[in-house]
mmCIF file of N, CA and C in Angstrom:
data_model
loop_
_atom_site.group_PDB
_atom_site.id
_atom_site.type_symbol
_atom_site.label_atom_id
_atom_site.label_comp_id
_atom_site.label_asym_id
_atom_site.label_seq_id
_atom_site.Cartn_x
_atom_site.Cartn_y
_atom_site.Cartn_z
ATOM 1 N N MET A 1 -8.523 -6.355 -11.991
ATOM 2 C CA MET A 1 -8.403 -5.073 -12.634
ATOM 3 C C MET A 1 -9.705 -4.802 -13.406
ATOM 4 N N ASN A 2 -10.283 -3.602 -13.024
ATOM 5 C CA ASN A 2 -11.522 -3.344 -13.639
ATOM 6 C C ASN A 2 -11.326 -2.702 -15.105
ATOM 7 N N ASP A 3 -12.404 -2.564 -15.812
ATOM 8 C CA ASP A 3 -12.294 -2.237 -17.274
ATOM 9 C C ASP A 3 -11.565 -0.908 -17.493
ATOM 10 N N LYS A 4 -11.919 0.113 -16.665
ATOM 11 C CA LYS A 4 -11.401 1.397 -16.847
ATOM 12 C C LYS A 4 -9.867 1.426 -16.642
ATOM 13 N N VAL A 5 -9.348 0.769 -15.520
ATOM 14 C CA VAL A 5 -7.927 0.715 -15.326
ATOM 15 C C VAL A 5 -7.291 -0.110 -16.370
ATOM 16 N N PHE A 6 -7.879 -1.136 -16.894
ATOM 17 C CA PHE A 6 -7.318 -1.942 -17.924
ATOM 18 C C PHE A 6 -7.140 -1.170 -19.200
ATOM 19 N N GLU A 7 -8.094 -0.416 -19.577
ATOM 20 C CA GLU A 7 -8.102 0.391 -20.785
ATOM 21 C C GLU A 7 -7.073 1.541 -20.681
ATOM 22 N N ILE A 8 -7.000 2.171 -19.473
ATOM 23 C CA ILE A 8 -6.007 3.269 -19.302
ATOM 24 C C ILE A 8 -4.646 2.719 -19.382
ATOM 25 N N TRP A 9 -4.388 1.587 -18.700
ATOM 26 C CA TRP A 9 -2.980 1.047 -18.829
ATOM 27 C C TRP A 9 -2.643 0.557 -20.220
ATOM 28 N N GLN A 10 -3.636 0.060 -20.941
ATOM 29 C CA GLN A 10 -3.413 -0.395 -22.338
ATOM 30 C C GLN A 10 -2.976 0.833 -23.160
ATOM 31 N N ARG A 11 -3.585 1.940 -22.954
ATOM 32 C CA ARG A 11 -3.165 3.184 -23.670
ATOM 33 C C ARG A 11 -1.694 3.623 -23.255
ATOM 34 N N LYS A 12 -1.542 3.600 -21.972
ATOM 35 C CA LYS A 12 -0.173 4.063 -21.473
ATOM 36 C C LYS A 12 0.994 3.171 -21.907
ATOM 37 N N ARG A 13 0.706 1.892 -21.982
ATOM 38 C CA ARG A 13 1.771 1.007 -22.362
ATOM 39 C C ARG A 13 2.139 1.130 -23.787
ATOM 40 N N GLU A 14 1.274 1.703 -24.621
ATOM 41 C CA GLU A 14 1.585 1.981 -26.018
ATOM 42 C C GLU A 14 2.632 3.050 -26.184
ATOM 43 N N GLN A 15 2.820 3.888 -25.172
ATOM 44 C CA GLN A 15 3.844 4.898 -25.181
ATOM 45 C C GLN A 15 5.264 4.313 -25.130
ATOM 46 N N GLY A 16 5.342 3.160 -24.536
ATOM 47 C CA GLY A 16 6.636 2.493 -24.360
ATOM 48 C C GLY A 16 7.195 2.788 -22.941
ATOM 49 N N PHE A 17 7.972 1.845 -22.509
ATOM 50 C CA PHE A 17 8.543 1.974 -21.195
ATOM 51 C C PHE A 17 9.375 3.198 -20.930
ATOM 52 N N LEU A 18 10.363 3.487 -21.784
ATOM 53 C CA LEU A 18 11.234 4.632 -21.527
ATOM 54 C C LEU A 18 10.465 5.947 -21.557
ATOM 55 N N SER A 19 9.575 6.092 -22.476
ATOM 56 C CA SER A 19 8.775 7.305 -22.587
ATOM 57 C C SER A 19 7.949 7.469 -21.310
ATOM 58 N N TRP A 20 7.289 6.467 -20.907
ATOM 59 C CA TRP A 20 6.413 6.493 -19.684
ATOM 60 C C TRP A 20 7.298 6.782 -18.497
ATOM 61 N N LEU A 21 8.414 6.070 -18.420
ATOM 62 C CA LEU A 21 9.339 6.247 -17.312
ATOM 63 C C LEU A 21 9.791 7.720 -17.187
ATOM 64 N N PHE A 22 10.226 8.313 -18.351
ATOM 65 C CA PHE A 22 10.668 9.637 -18.363
ATOM 66 C C PHE A 22 9.658 10.644 -17.944
ATOM 67 N N LYS A 23 8.435 10.489 -18.492
ATOM 68 C CA LYS A 23 7.314 11.408 -18.203
ATOM 69 C C LYS A 23 6.886 11.333 -16.744
ATOM 70 N N SER A 24 6.817 10.094 -16.268
ATOM 71 C CA SER A 24 6.385 9.931 -14.872
ATOM 72 C C SER A 24 7.387 10.501 -13.909
ATOM 73 N N THR A 25 8.669 10.276 -14.118
ATOM 74 C CA THR A 25 9.755 10.693 -13.259
ATOM 75 C C THR A 25 9.860 12.251 -13.335
ATOM 76 N N LEU A 26 9.794 12.764 -14.542
ATOM 77 C CA LEU A 26 9.853 14.205 -14.711
ATOM 78 C C LEU A 26 8.657 14.946 -13.994
ATOM 79 N N GLY A 27 7.547 14.379 -14.044
ATOM 80 C CA GLY A 27 6.408 14.986 -13.363
ATOM 81 C C GLY A 27 6.605 14.962 -11.856
ATOM 82 N N ALA A 28 7.052 13.856 -11.325
ATOM 83 C CA ALA A 28 7.291 13.765 -9.916
ATOM 84 C C ALA A 28 8.404 14.695 -9.394
ATOM 85 N N VAL A 29 9.464 14.718 -10.191
ATOM 86 C CA VAL A 29 10.625 15.636 -9.776
ATOM 87 C C VAL A 29 10.166 17.083 -9.889
ATOM 88 N N ALA A 30 9.432 17.471 -10.940
ATOM 89 C CA ALA A 30 8.886 18.910 -10.990
ATOM 90 C C ALA A 30 8.061 19.216 -9.787
ATOM 91 N N PHE A 31 7.103 18.256 -9.415
ATOM 92 C CA PHE A 31 6.288 18.445 -8.203
ATOM 93 C C PHE A 31 7.117 18.582 -7.009
ATOM 94 N N TYR A 32 8.129 17.763 -6.846
ATOM 95 C CA TYR A 32 9.053 17.844 -5.677
ATOM 96 C C TYR A 32 9.730 19.150 -5.631
ATOM 97 N N LEU A 33 10.339 19.615 -6.782
ATOM 98 C CA LEU A 33 10.993 20.899 -6.741
ATOM 99 C C LEU A 33 10.096 22.028 -6.334
ATOM 100 N N VAL A 34 8.921 22.151 -6.969
ATOM 101 C CA VAL A 34 8.033 23.196 -6.678
ATOM 102 C C VAL A 34 7.650 23.221 -5.178
ATOM 103 N N PHE A 35 7.252 22.123 -4.666
ATOM 104 C CA PHE A 35 6.813 22.058 -3.289
ATOM 105 C C PHE A 35 7.952 22.140 -2.305
ATOM 106 N N SER A 36 9.113 21.777 -2.626
ATOM 107 C CA SER A 36 10.262 22.015 -1.772
ATOM 108 C C SER A 36 10.578 23.496 -1.604
ATOM 109 N N ILE A 37 10.431 24.193 -2.668
ATOM 110 C CA ILE A 37 10.621 25.626 -2.634
ATOM 111 C C ILE A 37 9.499 26.273 -1.821
ATOM 112 N N VAL A 38 8.298 25.889 -2.151
ATOM 113 C CA VAL A 38 7.052 26.469 -1.497
ATOM 114 C C VAL A 38 7.153 26.284 0.063
ATOM 115 N N PHE A 39 7.513 25.042 0.475
ATOM 116 C CA PHE A 39 7.386 24.800 1.947
ATOM 117 C C PHE A 39 8.743 25.227 2.655
ATOM 118 N N GLN A 40 9.766 25.478 1.938
ATOM 119 C CA GLN A 40 10.959 25.949 2.587
ATOM 120 C C GLN A 40 11.324 27.401 2.123
ATOM 121 N N TYR A 41 10.301 28.157 1.913
ATOM 122 C CA TYR A 41 10.471 29.514 1.365
ATOM 123 C C TYR A 41 11.329 30.385 2.350
ATOM 124 N N SER A 42 11.279 30.114 3.617
ATOM 125 C CA SER A 42 12.007 31.026 4.565
ATOM 126 C C SER A 42 13.474 30.876 4.306
ATOM 127 N N THR A 43 13.973 29.680 4.022
ATOM 128 C CA THR A 43 15.433 29.560 3.752
ATOM 129 C C THR A 43 15.784 30.078 2.386
ATOM 130 N N VAL A 44 14.808 30.012 1.449
ATOM 131 C CA VAL A 44 15.066 30.613 0.053
ATOM 132 C C VAL A 44 15.186 32.038 0.146
ATOM 133 N N SER A 45 14.261 32.698 0.871
ATOM 134 C CA SER A 45 14.350 34.143 0.928
ATOM 135 C C SER A 45 15.584 34.670 1.580
ATOM 136 N N GLU A 46 16.100 33.932 2.552
ATOM 137 C CA GLU A 46 17.314 34.398 3.180
ATOM 138 C C GLU A 46 18.603 34.157 2.350
ATOM 139 N N GLN A 47 18.696 32.988 1.752
ATOM 140 C CA GLN A 47 19.888 32.599 0.973
ATOM 141 C C GLN A 47 19.802 32.915 -0.475
ATOM 142 N N GLY A 48 18.621 33.012 -1.019
ATOM 143 C CA GLY A 48 18.393 33.206 -2.454
ATOM 144 C C GLY A 48 18.222 31.765 -3.051
ATOM 145 N N VAL A 49 17.528 31.827 -4.235
ATOM 146 C CA VAL A 49 17.131 30.543 -4.922
ATOM 147 C C VAL A 49 18.375 29.853 -5.362
ATOM 148 N N PRO A 50 19.348 30.443 -5.971
ATOM 149 C CA PRO A 50 20.524 29.602 -6.452
ATOM 150 C C PRO A 50 21.241 28.929 -5.291
ATOM 151 N N ALA A 51 21.433 29.553 -4.147
ATOM 152 C CA ALA A 51 22.067 28.949 -2.991
ATOM 153 C C ALA A 51 21.217 27.802 -2.416
ATOM 154 N N PHE A 52 19.902 28.027 -2.502
ATOM 155 C CA PHE A 52 18.962 26.931 -2.039
ATOM 156 C C PHE A 52 19.132 25.661 -2.952
ATOM 157 N N PHE A 53 19.149 25.939 -4.257
ATOM 158 C CA PHE A 53 19.292 24.740 -5.196
ATOM 159 C C PHE A 53 20.650 24.067 -4.993
ATOM 160 N N GLN A 54 21.664 24.788 -4.740
ATOM 161 C CA GLN A 54 22.980 24.259 -4.556
ATOM 162 C C GLN A 54 23.007 23.453 -3.300
ATOM 163 N N SER A 55 22.353 23.876 -2.234
ATOM 164 C CA SER A 55 22.384 23.123 -0.966
ATOM 165 C C SER A 55 21.477 21.912 -0.997
ATOM 166 N N GLN A 56 20.464 21.946 -1.916
ATOM 167 C CA GLN A 56 19.571 20.815 -2.025
ATOM 168 C C GLN A 56 19.868 19.892 -3.216
ATOM 169 N N ALA A 57 20.918 20.082 -3.954
ATOM 170 C CA ALA A 57 21.279 19.419 -5.213
ATOM 171 C C ALA A 57 21.340 17.806 -4.911
ATOM 172 N N SER A 58 21.916 17.462 -3.786
ATOM 173 C CA SER A 58 22.051 16.031 -3.532
ATOM 174 C C SER A 58 20.652 15.397 -3.250
ATOM 175 N N ASN A 59 19.815 16.119 -2.514
ATOM 176 C CA ASN A 59 18.405 15.756 -2.316
ATOM 177 C C ASN A 59 17.629 15.487 -3.575
ATOM 178 N N PHE A 60 17.801 16.528 -4.509
ATOM 179 C CA PHE A 60 17.110 16.389 -5.757
ATOM 180 C C PHE A 60 17.604 15.183 -6.572
ATOM 181 N N ALA A 61 18.952 14.981 -6.588
ATOM 182 C CA ALA A 61 19.541 13.881 -7.353
ATOM 183 C C ALA A 61 19.055 12.553 -6.736
ATOM 184 N N LEU A 62 19.009 12.452 -5.438
ATOM 185 C CA LEU A 62 18.560 11.207 -4.778
ATOM 186 C C LEU A 62 17.060 10.918 -5.070
ATOM 187 N N PHE A 63 16.348 11.964 -5.002
ATOM 188 C CA PHE A 63 14.847 11.830 -5.251
ATOM 189 C C PHE A 63 14.653 11.364 -6.666
ATOM 190 N N THR A 64 15.381 11.991 -7.640
ATOM 191 C CA THR A 64 15.243 11.599 -9.029
ATOM 192 C C THR A 64 15.610 10.125 -9.253
ATOM 193 N N LEU A 65 16.732 9.663 -8.633
ATOM 194 C CA LEU A 65 17.153 8.246 -8.731
ATOM 195 C C LEU A 65 16.108 7.318 -8.178
ATOM 196 N N LEU A 66 15.581 7.636 -6.990
ATOM 197 C CA LEU A 66 14.557 6.866 -6.328
ATOM 198 C C LEU A 66 13.301 6.797 -7.115
ATOM 199 N N MET A 67 12.887 7.913 -7.713
ATOM 200 C CA MET A 67 11.718 7.949 -8.541
ATOM 201 C C MET A 67 11.899 7.109 -9.838
ATOM 202 N N LEU A 68 13.028 7.119 -10.444
ATOM 203 C CA LEU A 68 13.383 6.250 -11.556
ATOM 204 C C LEU A 68 13.164 4.770 -11.237
ATOM 205 N N ILE A 69 13.766 4.382 -10.091
ATOM 206 C CA ILE A 69 13.639 3.006 -9.603
ATOM 207 C C ILE A 69 12.223 2.694 -9.271
ATOM 208 N N GLY A 70 11.565 3.592 -8.489
ATOM 209 C CA GLY A 70 10.187 3.319 -8.106
ATOM 210 C C GLY A 70 9.278 3.247 -9.313
ATOM 211 N N ASN A 71 9.346 4.161 -10.228
ATOM 212 C CA ASN A 71 8.577 4.092 -11.421
ATOM 213 C C ASN A 71 8.808 2.831 -12.272
ATOM 214 N N GLY A 72 10.097 2.448 -12.338
ATOM 215 C CA GLY A 72 10.462 1.217 -13.062
ATOM 216 C C GLY A 72 9.752 0.016 -12.463
ATOM 217 N N VAL A 73 9.812 -0.061 -11.080
ATOM 218 C CA VAL A 73 9.178 -1.169 -10.416
ATOM 219 C C VAL A 73 7.572 -1.094 -10.612
ATOM 220 N N LEU A 74 7.063 0.111 -10.508
ATOM 221 C CA LEU A 74 5.649 0.289 -10.772
ATOM 222 C C LEU A 74 5.227 -0.217 -12.187
ATOM 223 N N TRP A 75 6.036 0.133 -13.170
ATOM 224 C CA TRP A 75 5.721 -0.329 -14.524
ATOM 225 C C TRP A 75 5.735 -1.852 -14.587
ATOM 226 N N LEU A 76 6.725 -2.521 -13.989
ATOM 227 C CA LEU A 76 6.719 -3.929 -13.967
ATOM 228 C C LEU A 76 5.514 -4.602 -13.286
ATOM 229 N N TYR A 77 5.085 -3.937 -12.195
ATOM 230 C CA TYR A 77 3.904 -4.479 -11.459
ATOM 231 C C TYR A 77 2.691 -4.263 -12.324
ATOM 232 N N ARG A 78 2.489 -3.075 -12.894
ATOM 233 C CA ARG A 78 1.292 -2.846 -13.724
ATOM 234 C C ARG A 78 1.337 -3.667 -14.971
ATOM 235 N N GLU A 79 2.404 -3.857 -15.538
ATOM 236 C CA GLU A 79 2.519 -4.697 -16.767
ATOM 237 C C GLU A 79 2.170 -6.140 -16.418
ATOM 238 N N ALA A 80 2.615 -6.667 -15.275
ATOM 239 C CA ALA A 80 2.295 -8.068 -14.903
ATOM 240 C C ALA A 80 0.826 -8.141 -14.568
ATOM 241 N N SER A 81 0.205 -7.125 -13.943
ATOM 242 C CA SER A 81 -1.236 -7.183 -13.753
ATOM 243 C C SER A 81 -2.001 -7.127 -14.979
ATOM 244 N N PHE A 82 -1.515 -6.301 -15.931
ATOM 245 C CA PHE A 82 -2.170 -6.136 -17.193
ATOM 246 C C PHE A 82 -2.198 -7.484 -18.012
ATOM 247 N N LYS A 83 -1.023 -8.110 -18.059
ATOM 248 C CA LYS A 83 -0.885 -9.338 -18.762
ATOM 249 C C LYS A 83 -1.732 -10.437 -18.153
ATOM 250 N N LYS A 84 -1.768 -10.498 -16.785
ATOM 251 C CA LYS A 84 -2.607 -11.486 -16.123
ATOM 252 C C LYS A 84 -4.053 -11.251 -16.476
ATOM 253 N N GLU A 85 -4.519 -10.021 -16.477
ATOM 254 C CA GLU A 85 -5.903 -9.662 -16.812
ATOM 255 C C GLU A 85 -6.130 -9.988 -18.285
ATOM 256 N N ALA A 86 -5.201 -9.687 -19.173
ATOM 257 C CA ALA A 86 -5.419 -9.916 -20.600
ATOM 258 C C ALA A 86 -5.588 -11.405 -20.845
ATOM 259 N N ARG A 87 -4.776 -12.224 -20.136
ATOM 260 C CA ARG A 87 -4.854 -13.721 -20.277
ATOM 261 C C ARG A 87 -6.269 -14.126 -19.738
ATOM 262 N N ARG A 88 -6.671 -13.592 -18.669
ATOM 263 C CA ARG A 88 -7.999 -13.891 -18.150
ATOM 264 C C ARG A 88 -9.133 -13.574 -19.075
ATOM 265 N N ARG A 89 -8.971 -12.451 -19.834
ATOM 266 C CA ARG A 89 -9.971 -11.991 -20.787
ATOM 267 C C ARG A 89 -9.724 -12.698 -22.156
ATOM 268 N N ASN A 90 -8.724 -13.546 -22.265
ATOM 269 C CA ASN A 90 -8.372 -14.208 -23.563
ATOM 270 C C ASN A 90 -7.965 -13.192 -24.670
ATOM 271 N N ILE A 91 -7.253 -12.083 -24.291
ATOM 272 C CA ILE A 91 -6.799 -11.137 -25.246
ATOM 273 C C ILE A 91 -5.422 -11.478 -25.747
ATOM 274 N N LEU A 92 -4.557 -11.977 -24.792
ATOM 275 C CA LEU A 92 -3.261 -12.282 -25.156
ATOM 276 C C LEU A 92 -3.141 -13.795 -25.430
#
């Protein structure tokens, strides 16, 4: 882990797990919502936005769940890498 990545993760981990998990997942879900509408505009224009959201609700819920799990695993991986690097640098 290089110095820049180490310092960035050190700042992010100060937010706490739940805060970081919520922000990361919310950002990914917002990105997914916007781009699903943009790339599927033809179905939105025919059915209307509310009908589109209703038909895609299960996809959005599944994506949110998978992002929560994925971001949780990512946190654990980054935290393990950070601790390993901190021990190597004799910080912990």
